[in-house]
Short mmCIF file of C-alpha atoms in Angstrom, two decimals:
data_model
loop_
_atom_site.label_atom_id
_atom_site.label_comp_id
_atom_site.label_asym_id
_atom_site.label_seq_id
_atom_site.Cartn_x
_atom_site.Cartn_y
_atom_site.Cartn_z
CA MET A 1 0.30 -13.27 33.89
CA LYS A 2 -1.14 -10.93 31.38
CA LYS A 3 -3.77 -11.97 28.87
CA THR A 4 -1.89 -12.90 25.71
CA ASN A 5 -4.78 -12.63 23.25
CA PHE A 6 -6.78 -9.71 21.82
CA VAL A 7 -9.63 -9.10 19.40
CA PHE A 8 -8.72 -6.40 16.95
CA LYS A 9 -11.61 -4.85 15.14
CA TYR A 10 -11.07 -3.65 11.62
CA ARG A 11 -13.22 -2.14 8.91
CA VAL A 12 -12.13 -2.95 5.35
CA SER A 13 -11.38 0.15 3.35
CA TYR A 14 -11.48 0.83 -0.40
CA ALA A 15 -7.82 0.96 -0.52
CA ASP A 16 -7.80 -2.69 0.74
CA THR A 17 -9.89 -3.91 -2.23
CA ASP A 18 -8.73 -4.94 -5.70
CA LYS A 19 -10.63 -5.38 -8.99
CA MET A 20 -11.93 -8.68 -8.13
CA GLY A 21 -13.89 -6.94 -5.36
CA TYR A 22 -11.95 -8.82 -2.69
CA ALA A 23 -9.45 -7.46 -0.07
CA TYR A 24 -6.07 -7.84 -1.72
CA TYR A 25 -3.99 -10.63 -0.15
CA ALA A 26 -1.01 -8.56 0.82
CA ASN A 27 -3.07 -6.08 2.75
CA TYR A 28 -4.02 -8.77 5.35
CA PHE A 29 -0.47 -8.52 6.66
CA VAL A 30 -0.97 -4.84 7.27
CA TRP A 31 -3.96 -5.70 9.43
CA PHE A 32 -1.97 -8.33 11.30
CA GLU A 33 0.70 -5.77 12.11
CA ARG A 34 -2.01 -3.53 13.55
CA ALA A 35 -3.56 -6.36 15.43
CA ARG A 36 -0.27 -7.59 17.06
CA THR A 37 0.67 -3.95 17.98
CA GLU A 38 -2.65 -3.53 19.74
CA LEU A 39 -2.28 -6.94 21.58
CA LEU A 40 1.26 -5.91 22.76
CA ARG A 41 -0.12 -2.45 23.86
CA ASN A 42 -2.95 -4.23 25.69
CA MET A 43 -0.33 -6.36 27.44
CA GLY A 44 1.42 -3.09 28.60
CA MET A 45 4.15 -3.02 26.09
CA SER A 46 3.94 -0.53 23.18
CA TYR A 47 6.02 -1.48 20.18
CA LYS A 48 7.17 2.12 19.79
CA ASN A 49 8.59 1.81 23.31
CA ILE A 50 10.42 -1.41 22.31
CA GLU A 51 12.12 0.54 19.59
CA GLU A 52 12.86 3.47 21.81
CA LYS A 53 14.75 0.98 24.11
CA GLY A 54 16.92 0.01 21.08
CA PHE A 55 15.30 -3.20 20.09
CA ALA A 56 13.14 -4.35 17.15
CA LEU A 57 11.03 -7.33 16.34
CA PRO A 58 11.30 -7.69 12.47
CA VAL A 59 9.49 -10.51 10.66
CA SER A 60 11.24 -13.73 9.82
CA GLU A 61 8.29 -15.93 8.79
CA THR A 62 4.75 -15.46 7.72
CA SER A 63 1.92 -17.69 6.47
CA CYS A 64 -1.66 -17.14 5.70
CA ALA A 65 -4.56 -19.44 4.67
CA TYR A 66 -7.37 -17.45 2.86
CA TYR A 67 -10.52 -19.66 3.33
CA LYS A 68 -13.20 -17.14 2.19
CA PRO A 69 -13.04 -13.70 0.51
CA ILE A 70 -13.26 -10.51 2.53
CA TYR A 71 -15.09 -7.65 0.99
CA TYR A 72 -15.29 -3.78 1.06
CA ASP A 73 -16.68 -2.30 4.29
CA ASP A 74 -16.71 -5.69 6.07
CA GLU A 75 -16.36 -5.47 9.85
CA LEU A 76 -13.76 -7.93 10.84
CA GLU A 77 -12.73 -9.31 14.16
CA ILE A 78 -9.00 -10.25 14.07
CA LEU A 79 -8.31 -12.67 16.96
CA THR A 80 -4.61 -12.35 17.82
CA ALA A 81 -2.63 -14.41 20.22
CA VAL A 82 0.93 -15.00 21.23
CA ASP A 83 1.76 -18.37 19.79
CA GLU A 84 5.17 -19.06 21.28
CA PHE A 85 7.80 -16.94 22.95
CA SER A 86 11.45 -17.95 23.60
CA ARG A 87 14.59 -16.06 24.53
CA ALA A 88 15.27 -15.39 20.83
CA SER A 89 11.80 -14.75 19.24
CA LEU A 90 7.97 -14.17 19.47
CA SER A 91 5.47 -15.59 17.26
CA PHE A 92 1.77 -14.78 16.83
CA LYS A 93 -1.26 -16.49 15.37
CA TYR A 94 -4.24 -14.83 13.82
CA GLU A 95 -7.85 -15.73 12.93
CA ILE A 96 -10.15 -13.33 10.94
CA LYS A 97 -13.79 -13.65 11.62
CA ARG A 98 -16.86 -12.02 10.11
CA ASP A 99 -20.22 -12.59 11.90
CA GLY A 100 -18.39 -15.47 13.74
CA ILE A 101 -17.32 -17.32 10.72
CA VAL A 102 -13.51 -17.94 10.39
CA LEU A 103 -12.38 -16.51 7.03
CA THR A 104 -8.50 -16.68 7.40
CA LYS A 105 -5.80 -18.14 9.66
CA ALA A 106 -2.40 -16.75 9.73
CA TYR A 107 0.95 -16.81 11.54
CA SER A 108 4.05 -14.60 11.99
CA LYS A 109 7.41 -15.03 13.77
CA HIS A 110 9.53 -12.21 14.92
CA PRO A 111 13.25 -12.56 16.12
CA PHE A 112 14.47 -10.12 18.81
CA ILE A 113 17.31 -7.86 17.39
CA ASP A 114 19.17 -4.75 18.49
CA LYS A 115 19.61 -1.53 16.52
CA SER A 116 22.61 -3.01 14.65
CA GLY A 117 20.41 -5.86 13.49
CA LYS A 118 22.20 -8.51 15.67
CA PRO A 119 20.09 -11.14 17.47
CA VAL A 120 19.59 -10.45 21.13
CA ARG A 121 18.10 -12.41 24.05
CA ILE A 122 14.59 -11.58 24.92
CA ILE A 123 14.14 -8.04 26.22
CA GLU A 124 13.61 -7.92 30.00
CA GLU A 125 10.45 -5.85 29.80
CA LEU A 126 8.90 -8.22 27.23
CA GLU A 127 9.80 -11.20 29.32
CA THR A 128 8.04 -9.74 32.30
CA VAL A 129 5.04 -9.06 30.23
CA LEU A 130 4.96 -12.43 28.52
CA SER A 131 5.84 -14.71 31.41
CA MET B 1 6.46 -27.28 -23.28
CA LYS B 2 6.92 -23.66 -22.24
CA LYS B 3 9.52 -22.63 -19.72
CA THR B 4 7.72 -22.41 -16.28
CA ASN B 5 10.15 -20.06 -14.51
CA PHE B 6 11.20 -16.49 -14.79
CA VAL B 7 13.43 -13.95 -13.28
CA PHE B 8 11.53 -10.80 -12.49
CA LYS B 9 13.74 -7.72 -11.82
CA TYR B 10 12.45 -5.26 -9.23
CA ARG B 11 13.92 -2.09 -7.82
CA VAL B 12 12.84 -1.33 -4.21
CA SER B 13 10.97 2.02 -3.87
CA TYR B 14 10.78 4.41 -0.97
CA ALA B 15 7.10 3.41 -0.65
CA ASP B 16 8.34 -0.16 -0.03
CA THR B 17 10.34 0.81 3.08
CA ASP B 18 9.44 1.25 6.70
CA LYS B 19 10.95 3.25 9.62
CA MET B 20 13.30 0.29 10.36
CA GLY B 21 14.88 1.05 6.97
CA TYR B 22 13.80 -2.34 5.67
CA ALA B 23 11.33 -3.23 2.99
CA TYR B 24 7.95 -3.74 4.80
CA TYR B 25 7.03 -7.40 4.97
CA ALA B 26 3.62 -7.13 3.32
CA ASN B 27 5.07 -5.42 0.26
CA TYR B 28 6.96 -8.62 -0.74
CA PHE B 29 3.61 -10.10 -1.71
CA VAL B 30 2.89 -7.20 -4.09
CA TRP B 31 6.19 -7.93 -5.84
CA PHE B 32 5.33 -11.69 -5.96
CA GLU B 33 2.04 -10.77 -7.75
CA ARG B 34 4.07 -8.81 -10.32
CA ALA B 35 6.50 -11.65 -10.65
CA ARG B 36 3.96 -14.42 -11.31
CA THR B 37 2.07 -12.15 -13.69
CA GLU B 38 5.18 -11.72 -15.72
CA LEU B 39 5.93 -15.42 -15.59
CA LEU B 40 2.44 -16.11 -16.94
CA ARG B 41 2.78 -13.45 -19.64
CA ASN B 42 6.15 -14.98 -20.56
CA MET B 43 4.43 -18.32 -20.89
CA GLY B 44 1.86 -16.83 -23.38
CA MET B 45 -0.97 -16.20 -20.93
CA SER B 46 -1.74 -12.76 -19.59
CA TYR B 47 -3.65 -12.76 -16.35
CA LYS B 48 -5.80 -9.94 -17.75
CA ASN B 49 -6.80 -12.30 -20.54
CA ILE B 50 -7.61 -15.04 -18.03
CA GLU B 51 -10.05 -12.55 -16.36
CA GLU B 52 -11.55 -11.49 -19.66
CA LYS B 53 -12.45 -15.20 -20.35
CA GLY B 54 -14.38 -15.21 -17.05
CA PHE B 55 -11.93 -16.95 -14.77
CA ALA B 56 -9.88 -15.83 -11.79
CA LEU B 57 -7.01 -17.20 -9.80
CA PRO B 58 -7.44 -15.68 -6.23
CA VAL B 59 -4.93 -16.66 -3.39
CA SER B 60 -5.75 -19.49 -1.07
CA GLU B 61 -2.38 -19.84 0.69
CA THR B 62 0.82 -17.83 1.08
CA SER B 63 3.98 -18.29 3.08
CA CYS B 64 7.25 -16.38 3.21
CA ALA B 65 10.57 -16.76 4.96
CA TYR B 66 12.51 -13.53 5.33
CA TYR B 67 16.16 -14.55 5.78
CA LYS B 68 17.90 -11.18 5.35
CA PRO B 69 16.65 -7.57 5.11
CA ILE B 70 15.97 -5.80 1.92
CA TYR B 71 16.72 -2.09 1.59
CA TYR B 72 15.75 0.99 -0.47
CA ASP B 73 16.90 1.09 -4.01
CA ASP B 74 18.00 -2.61 -3.91
CA GLU B 75 18.03 -4.19 -7.31
CA LEU B 76 16.36 -7.59 -6.72
CA GLU B 77 15.96 -10.71 -8.86
CA ILE B 78 12.75 -12.54 -8.06
CA LEU B 79 13.07 -16.05 -9.39
CA THR B 80 9.53 -17.28 -9.90
CA ALA B 81 8.50 -20.79 -11.02
CA VAL B 82 5.31 -22.81 -11.26
CA ASP B 83 5.48 -25.24 -8.37
CA GLU B 84 2.52 -27.51 -9.00
CA PHE B 85 -0.47 -27.40 -11.11
CA SER B 86 -3.58 -29.54 -11.09
CA ARG B 87 -7.01 -29.36 -12.61
CA ALA B 88 -8.04 -27.32 -9.57
CA SER B 89 -5.16 -24.95 -8.75
CA LEU B 90 -1.84 -23.46 -9.67
CA SER B 91 1.04 -22.81 -7.16
CA PHE B 92 4.22 -20.78 -7.41
CA LYS B 93 7.44 -20.51 -5.51
CA TYR B 94 9.65 -17.51 -5.28
CA GLU B 95 13.20 -16.72 -4.41
CA ILE B 96 14.46 -13.15 -3.99
CA LYS B 97 18.15 -12.68 -4.68
CA ARG B 98 20.43 -9.61 -4.46
CA ASP B 99 23.94 -9.94 -5.86
CA GLY B 100 23.46 -13.77 -6.02
CA ILE B 101 22.48 -14.18 -2.35
CA VAL B 102 19.12 -15.57 -1.53
CA LEU B 103 17.27 -13.26 0.85
CA THR B 104 13.70 -14.64 0.86
CA LYS B 105 11.80 -17.72 -0.05
CA ALA B 106 8.07 -17.80 -0.58
CA TYR B 107 5.03 -19.75 -1.88
CA SER B 108 1.53 -19.02 -3.06
CA LYS B 109 -1.39 -21.13 -4.15
CA HIS B 110 -4.17 -20.14 -6.38
CA PRO B 111 -7.41 -22.08 -7.03
CA PHE B 112 -9.19 -21.66 -10.30
CA ILE B 113 -12.65 -20.06 -9.97
CA ASP B 114 -15.21 -18.62 -12.36
CA LYS B 115 -16.94 -15.16 -12.13
CA SER B 116 -19.42 -16.32 -9.56
CA GLY B 117 -16.60 -17.52 -7.29
CA LYS B 118 -17.19 -21.26 -7.80
CA PRO B 119 -14.32 -23.52 -8.28
CA VAL B 120 -13.69 -24.62 -11.85
CA ARG B 121 -11.48 -27.21 -13.59
CA ILE B 122 -8.25 -25.90 -15.08
CA ILE B 123 -8.80 -23.52 -17.85
CA GLU B 124 -8.20 -25.14 -21.24
CA GLU B 125 -5.78 -22.31 -22.36
CA LEU B 126 -3.75 -22.60 -19.10
CA GLU B 127 -3.54 -26.36 -19.53
CA THR B 128 -2.11 -26.04 -22.93
CA VAL B 129 0.35 -23.41 -21.62
CA LEU B 130 1.38 -25.49 -18.44
CA SER B 131 1.49 -28.99 -19.93
CA MET C 1 22.99 21.23 -18.71
CA LYS C 2 21.49 17.82 -18.11
CA LYS C 3 18.05 16.82 -19.53
CA THR C 4 15.51 17.52 -16.76
CA ASN C 5 12.78 15.23 -17.97
CA PHE C 6 12.22 11.54 -18.29
CA VAL C 7 9.56 9.13 -19.44
CA PHE C 8 9.03 6.46 -16.78
CA LYS C 9 7.22 3.32 -18.02
CA TYR C 10 4.97 1.58 -15.64
CA ARG C 11 2.73 -1.47 -15.81
CA VAL C 12 -0.41 -1.37 -13.47
CA SER C 13 -0.44 -4.18 -11.01
CA TYR C 14 -3.43 -5.91 -9.41
CA ALA C 15 -2.40 -4.39 -6.10
CA ASP C 16 -2.87 -0.98 -7.69
CA THR C 17 -6.52 -1.68 -8.41
CA ASP C 18 -9.69 -1.21 -6.37
CA LYS C 19 -13.14 -2.73 -6.44
CA MET C 20 -14.30 -0.09 -8.99
CA GLY C 21 -11.75 -1.67 -11.32
CA TYR C 22 -9.68 1.55 -11.46
CA ALA C 23 -6.23 2.13 -10.20
CA TYR C 24 -6.75 3.48 -6.57
CA TYR C 25 -6.14 7.22 -6.37
CA ALA C 26 -3.28 7.10 -3.68
CA ASN C 27 -1.22 4.60 -5.64
CA TYR C 28 -0.57 7.29 -8.28
CA PHE C 29 1.74 8.95 -5.85
CA VAL C 30 3.79 5.80 -5.37
CA TRP C 31 4.29 5.74 -9.13
CA PHE C 32 5.31 9.35 -9.06
CA GLU C 33 7.92 8.57 -6.47
CA ARG C 34 9.42 5.97 -8.77
CA ALA C 35 9.18 8.38 -11.77
CA ARG C 36 11.08 11.23 -10.06
CA THR C 37 13.61 8.85 -8.57
CA GLU C 38 14.48 7.52 -12.04
CA LEU C 39 14.48 11.11 -13.49
CA LEU C 40 17.14 12.04 -10.80
CA ARG C 41 19.07 8.86 -11.44
CA ASN C 42 19.01 9.71 -15.13
CA MET C 43 20.40 13.19 -14.29
CA GLY C 44 23.26 11.53 -12.56
CA MET C 45 21.99 11.78 -8.93
CA SER C 46 20.51 8.83 -7.10
CA TYR C 47 18.16 9.67 -4.23
CA LYS C 48 19.79 6.99 -2.18
CA ASN C 49 23.15 8.88 -2.60
CA ILE C 50 21.39 12.28 -1.57
CA GLU C 51 20.34 10.46 1.67
CA GLU C 52 23.83 8.94 2.20
CA LYS C 53 25.17 12.52 2.14
CA GLY C 54 22.92 13.53 4.94
CA PHE C 55 20.16 15.22 3.08
CA ALA C 56 16.55 14.47 2.20
CA LEU C 57 13.75 15.75 -0.02
CA PRO C 58 10.48 15.10 1.83
CA VAL C 59 7.26 16.15 0.25
CA SER C 60 5.66 19.50 1.15
CA GLU C 61 2.91 19.74 -1.44
CA THR C 62 1.15 17.50 -3.96
CA SER C 63 -1.74 17.80 -6.28
CA CYS C 64 -3.28 15.58 -8.93
CA ALA C 65 -5.98 15.88 -11.49
CA TYR C 66 -7.44 12.52 -12.55
CA TYR C 67 -9.04 12.93 -16.00
CA LYS C 68 -9.62 9.45 -17.14
CA PRO C 69 -9.53 6.07 -15.18
CA ILE C 70 -6.50 3.84 -15.32
CA TYR C 71 -6.99 0.08 -15.42
CA TYR C 72 -5.24 -3.15 -14.52
CA ASP C 73 -2.26 -4.14 -16.75
CA ASP C 74 -2.27 -0.73 -18.51
CA GLU C 75 1.16 0.17 -19.86
CA LEU C 76 1.62 3.76 -18.81
CA GLU C 77 4.10 6.46 -19.77
CA ILE C 78 4.73 8.90 -16.96
CA LEU C 79 6.30 12.09 -18.26
CA THR C 80 8.24 13.59 -15.41
CA ALA C 81 10.04 16.87 -15.43
CA VAL C 82 11.71 19.19 -12.97
CA ASP C 83 9.16 22.09 -12.66
CA GLU C 84 11.21 24.57 -10.53
CA PHE C 85 14.26 24.50 -8.44
CA SER C 86 15.47 27.10 -5.96
CA ARG C 87 18.02 27.06 -3.18
CA ALA C 88 15.36 25.70 -0.87
CA SER C 89 13.35 23.20 -2.84
CA LEU C 90 12.78 21.23 -6.00
CA SER C 91 9.31 20.59 -7.63
CA PHE C 92 8.28 18.19 -10.33
CA LYS C 93 5.32 17.83 -12.74
CA TYR C 94 3.99 14.59 -14.05
CA GLU C 95 1.72 13.57 -16.88
CA ILE C 96 0.47 10.03 -17.19
CA LYS C 97 -0.28 8.83 -20.87
CA ARG C 98 -1.70 5.72 -22.18
CA ASP C 99 -1.49 5.36 -26.04
CA GLY C 100 -0.68 9.01 -26.30
CA ILE C 101 -3.81 10.23 -24.33
CA VAL C 102 -3.16 12.29 -21.21
CA LEU C 103 -4.94 10.68 -18.31
CA THR C 104 -3.52 12.49 -15.31
CA LYS C 105 -1.55 15.59 -14.38
CA ALA C 106 0.21 16.05 -11.06
CA TYR C 107 2.70 18.05 -9.16
CA SER C 108 4.89 17.66 -6.18
CA LYS C 109 7.23 19.98 -4.12
CA HIS C 110 10.20 18.89 -2.06
CA PRO C 111 12.14 21.07 0.32
CA PHE C 112 15.78 20.41 1.13
CA ILE C 113 16.37 19.28 4.69
CA ASP C 114 19.22 17.82 6.65
CA LYS C 115 19.14 14.72 8.79
CA SER C 116 17.84 16.67 11.79
CA GLY C 117 14.90 17.82 9.72
CA LYS C 118 16.16 21.39 9.34
CA PRO C 119 15.82 23.25 6.02
CA VAL C 120 19.20 23.54 4.07
CA ARG C 121 20.33 25.38 1.06
CA ILE C 122 20.33 23.37 -2.15
CA ILE C 123 22.75 20.63 -2.06
CA GLU C 124 25.92 21.32 -4.05
CA GLU C 125 25.69 18.14 -6.13
CA LEU C 126 22.10 18.77 -6.99
CA GLU C 127 22.92 22.38 -7.99
CA THR C 128 25.52 21.10 -10.40
CA VAL C 129 23.21 18.56 -11.82
CA LEU C 130 20.13 21.03 -12.04
CA SER C 131 21.99 24.08 -13.43
CA MET D 1 -29.69 19.49 7.91
CA LYS D 2 -27.16 16.94 8.87
CA LYS D 3 -23.75 17.77 10.35
CA THR D 4 -21.38 17.76 7.39
CA ASN D 5 -18.17 17.34 9.36
CA PHE D 6 -16.56 14.60 11.36
CA VAL D 7 -13.42 14.00 13.34
CA PHE D 8 -11.89 10.64 12.27
CA LYS D 9 -9.27 9.28 14.69
CA TYR D 10 -6.47 7.30 13.23
CA ARG D 11 -3.38 5.62 14.71
CA VAL D 12 -0.36 5.59 12.36
CA SER D 13 0.84 1.98 11.71
CA TYR D 14 4.27 0.65 10.83
CA ALA D 15 3.10 0.01 7.29
CA ASP D 16 2.44 3.80 6.97
CA THR D 17 6.02 4.76 7.65
CA ASP D 18 9.03 5.06 5.34
CA LYS D 19 12.76 4.87 5.90
CA MET D 20 12.92 8.56 6.80
CA GLY D 21 10.69 7.68 9.83
CA TYR D 22 7.82 9.74 8.51
CA ALA D 23 4.45 8.58 7.34
CA TYR D 24 4.79 8.09 3.56
CA TYR D 25 3.00 10.88 1.61
CA ALA D 26 0.78 8.65 -0.45
CA ASN D 27 -0.71 6.94 2.55
CA TYR D 28 -2.38 10.09 3.75
CA PHE D 29 -4.82 9.68 0.88
CA VAL D 30 -5.73 6.15 2.22
CA TRP D 31 -6.54 7.79 5.49
CA PHE D 32 -8.62 10.54 3.79
CA GLU D 33 -10.67 7.82 2.14
CA ARG D 34 -11.47 6.33 5.47
CA ALA D 35 -12.27 9.74 6.93
CA ARG D 36 -14.70 10.71 4.28
CA THR D 37 -16.37 7.29 4.30
CA GLU D 38 -16.98 7.62 8.10
CA LEU D 39 -18.23 11.24 7.52
CA LEU D 40 -20.77 9.99 5.01
CA ARG D 41 -21.79 7.07 7.25
CA ASN D 42 -22.17 9.58 10.17
CA MET D 43 -24.53 11.61 7.81
CA GLY D 44 -26.58 8.39 7.27
CA MET D 45 -25.17 7.33 3.87
CA SER D 46 -22.83 4.49 3.61
CA TYR D 47 -20.50 4.53 0.55
CA LYS D 48 -21.18 0.77 0.13
CA ASN D 49 -24.83 1.57 -0.08
CA ILE D 50 -24.18 4.33 -2.78
CA GLU D 51 -22.43 1.58 -4.87
CA GLU D 52 -25.20 -0.86 -4.36
CA LYS D 53 -27.65 1.72 -5.85
CA GLY D 54 -25.42 1.77 -8.93
CA PHE D 55 -23.48 5.00 -8.42
CA ALA D 56 -19.82 5.77 -7.63
CA LEU D 57 -17.90 8.81 -6.51
CA PRO D 58 -14.46 8.29 -8.05
CA VAL D 59 -11.69 10.99 -7.47
CA SER D 60 -11.08 13.74 -9.89
CA GLU D 61 -8.86 16.08 -7.97
CA THR D 62 -6.70 15.91 -4.98
CA SER D 63 -4.28 18.18 -3.22
CA CYS D 64 -2.36 18.08 0.07
CA ALA D 65 -0.05 20.38 1.97
CA TYR D 66 2.25 18.65 4.27
CA TYR D 67 3.24 21.12 7.04
CA LYS D 68 4.88 18.90 9.64
CA PRO D 69 6.03 15.29 9.63
CA ILE D 70 3.73 12.59 11.03
CA TYR D 71 5.36 9.65 12.83
CA TYR D 72 4.73 6.01 13.85
CA ASP D 73 2.10 5.35 16.36
CA ASP D 74 0.89 9.00 16.30
CA GLU D 75 -2.74 9.37 17.34
CA LEU D 76 -4.20 11.67 14.64
CA GLU D 77 -7.44 13.63 14.39
CA ILE D 78 -8.53 14.07 10.83
CA LEU D 79 -11.13 16.77 10.63
CA THR D 80 -13.16 16.05 7.58
CA ALA D 81 -15.85 18.24 6.11
CA VAL D 82 -18.06 18.52 3.05
CA ASP D 83 -16.42 21.41 1.12
CA GLU D 84 -18.98 21.91 -1.76
CA PHE D 85 -21.68 19.80 -3.31
CA SER D 86 -23.43 20.39 -6.58
CA ARG D 87 -25.59 18.32 -8.83
CA ALA D 88 -22.41 16.93 -10.42
CA SER D 89 -19.89 16.44 -7.66
CA LEU D 90 -18.97 16.48 -4.01
CA SER D 91 -15.82 17.77 -2.48
CA PHE D 92 -14.20 17.31 0.88
CA LYS D 93 -11.56 19.25 2.95
CA TYR D 94 -9.35 17.57 5.49
CA GLU D 95 -7.14 18.74 8.35
CA ILE D 96 -4.88 16.44 10.24
CA LYS D 97 -4.09 17.40 13.86
CA ARG D 98 -1.90 15.88 16.56
CA ASP D 99 -2.26 17.33 19.99
CA GLY D 100 -4.24 20.30 18.51
CA ILE D 101 -1.45 21.19 16.01
CA VAL D 102 -2.41 21.33 12.31
CA LEU D 103 -0.05 19.05 10.41
CA THR D 104 -1.68 18.74 7.08
CA LYS D 105 -4.43 20.30 5.02
CA ALA D 106 -5.92 18.47 2.07
CA TYR D 107 -8.75 18.47 -0.44
CA SER D 108 -10.54 15.92 -2.68
CA LYS D 109 -13.27 16.20 -5.40
CA HIS D 110 -15.57 13.45 -6.51
CA PRO D 111 -17.85 13.47 -9.58
CA PHE D 112 -21.00 11.45 -9.40
CA ILE D 113 -21.03 8.69 -12.06
CA ASP D 114 -23.17 5.49 -12.80
CA LYS D 115 -21.90 1.97 -13.21
CA SER D 116 -20.98 2.60 -16.90
CA GLY D 117 -18.77 5.47 -15.87
CA LYS D 118 -21.11 8.27 -17.21
CA PRO D 119 -21.58 11.43 -15.19
CA VAL D 120 -24.99 11.58 -13.41
CA ARG D 121 -26.84 14.24 -11.52
CA ILE D 122 -26.67 14.20 -7.82
CA ILE D 123 -28.15 10.99 -6.38
CA GLU D 124 -31.47 11.63 -4.60
CA GLU D 125 -30.49 10.03 -1.37
CA LEU D 126 -27.21 12.08 -1.26
CA GLU D 127 -29.13 15.30 -1.95
CA THR D 128 -31.49 14.65 1.01
CA VAL D 129 -28.56 13.95 3.31
CA LEU D 130 -26.50 16.97 2.08
CA SER D 131 -29.25 19.55 1.83
#
């Protein structure tokens, strides 16, 4: 079985910030996309490849708890792990740390669909990788 | 008592879309920021004014359920309402509709803080508006 | 001949700002996309429709001069006009004003391509609208 | 004299893309911000540090020529160099390459200002680094 977690390192850009001096709350979800993409790649399955095979994993649910602010130029560790996988969907959980302190916890769920947008059973390749 | 809900109209831009042809999931939270800002303005309290008085309402929690995809140039109605308010925080709920169909439901929670980032009791002006 | 200019009104969001308290420089181009889309719609040609006919107007050139900062909650007027059109491309110029003062001037150029990405001569419908 | 150029490596995210399947044109400027920040850091001067000293380098001019499309998951090399520096401003030029092919050329100019927004002469530390 492949390792189903990954630490994605991210440096906060000026674009990420808002006038409060914090990283803007919507941008966290952009980082989570990067983090789960690199987790999948690390597991041997590039998301680009999943799309080329005619499948997609859109987002059906997200949640995020923002415990402490994140600032410009912060070096973050985004701990990303497969939370659950079934024949119909895959979910991830995320934890953002700075200097070992947990700043944020989050979750996202992704149903498997085909190019026409119809739900499909788990992709064979993903199943191999995730089992 | 002021009306604590508001319908914010939003047209999906090209910038909002991704290569799947859907509106990208993180961008919804940018729309929700616009929607709650206009709700507050409609209730007689501009968020800019709240900040000028030395207060802020950062985000401590978000969640979003994406039922159906949203596409380029869609004309959306974002139904926004105060969900709860206490002396310490304010929360909102959101529903995105297109042609009367609910596409998305979401939630955000916002603690009251002062300029130094410390929690404060509800701002007098907000209390008047929200009571 | 249709009117080839349009004033697009835009309210600056929190998402638009950065820690300097200014609107972040890349976001201006998102506003310009909205502005030229509404100019085209006002001229009787929706960009969505252009794409449905199998054409696209990607961006080949941009420039922007930022004279004065733009702030949160500013109400902007984005004066947008067709600058030049030829059989191969369409260009726009933009001026952002707040309270009558010009804050920004910008330009963008858009070649006509088909779905395969190949350059095409001006779309018949656009020609009618622009001539 | 320090080396005034730097190759910033960037992987295109899903968030960067639009429904055309290209990287959206405004997002390039977010990448350029990252690229010049890492160039400055590599020269021994972090932009965060510049702000802590009470200075800022906002953007006064940008331009970009988009020669070829950029796609999801592309691994880009963003060649970034100091173009000119004077007592009043600093400018950068950028070239985006994929597999050695130049896809984009761009430019940005940044005046030196203090916290109140007034123009200042070049910051001593920057001068040392740039001379």
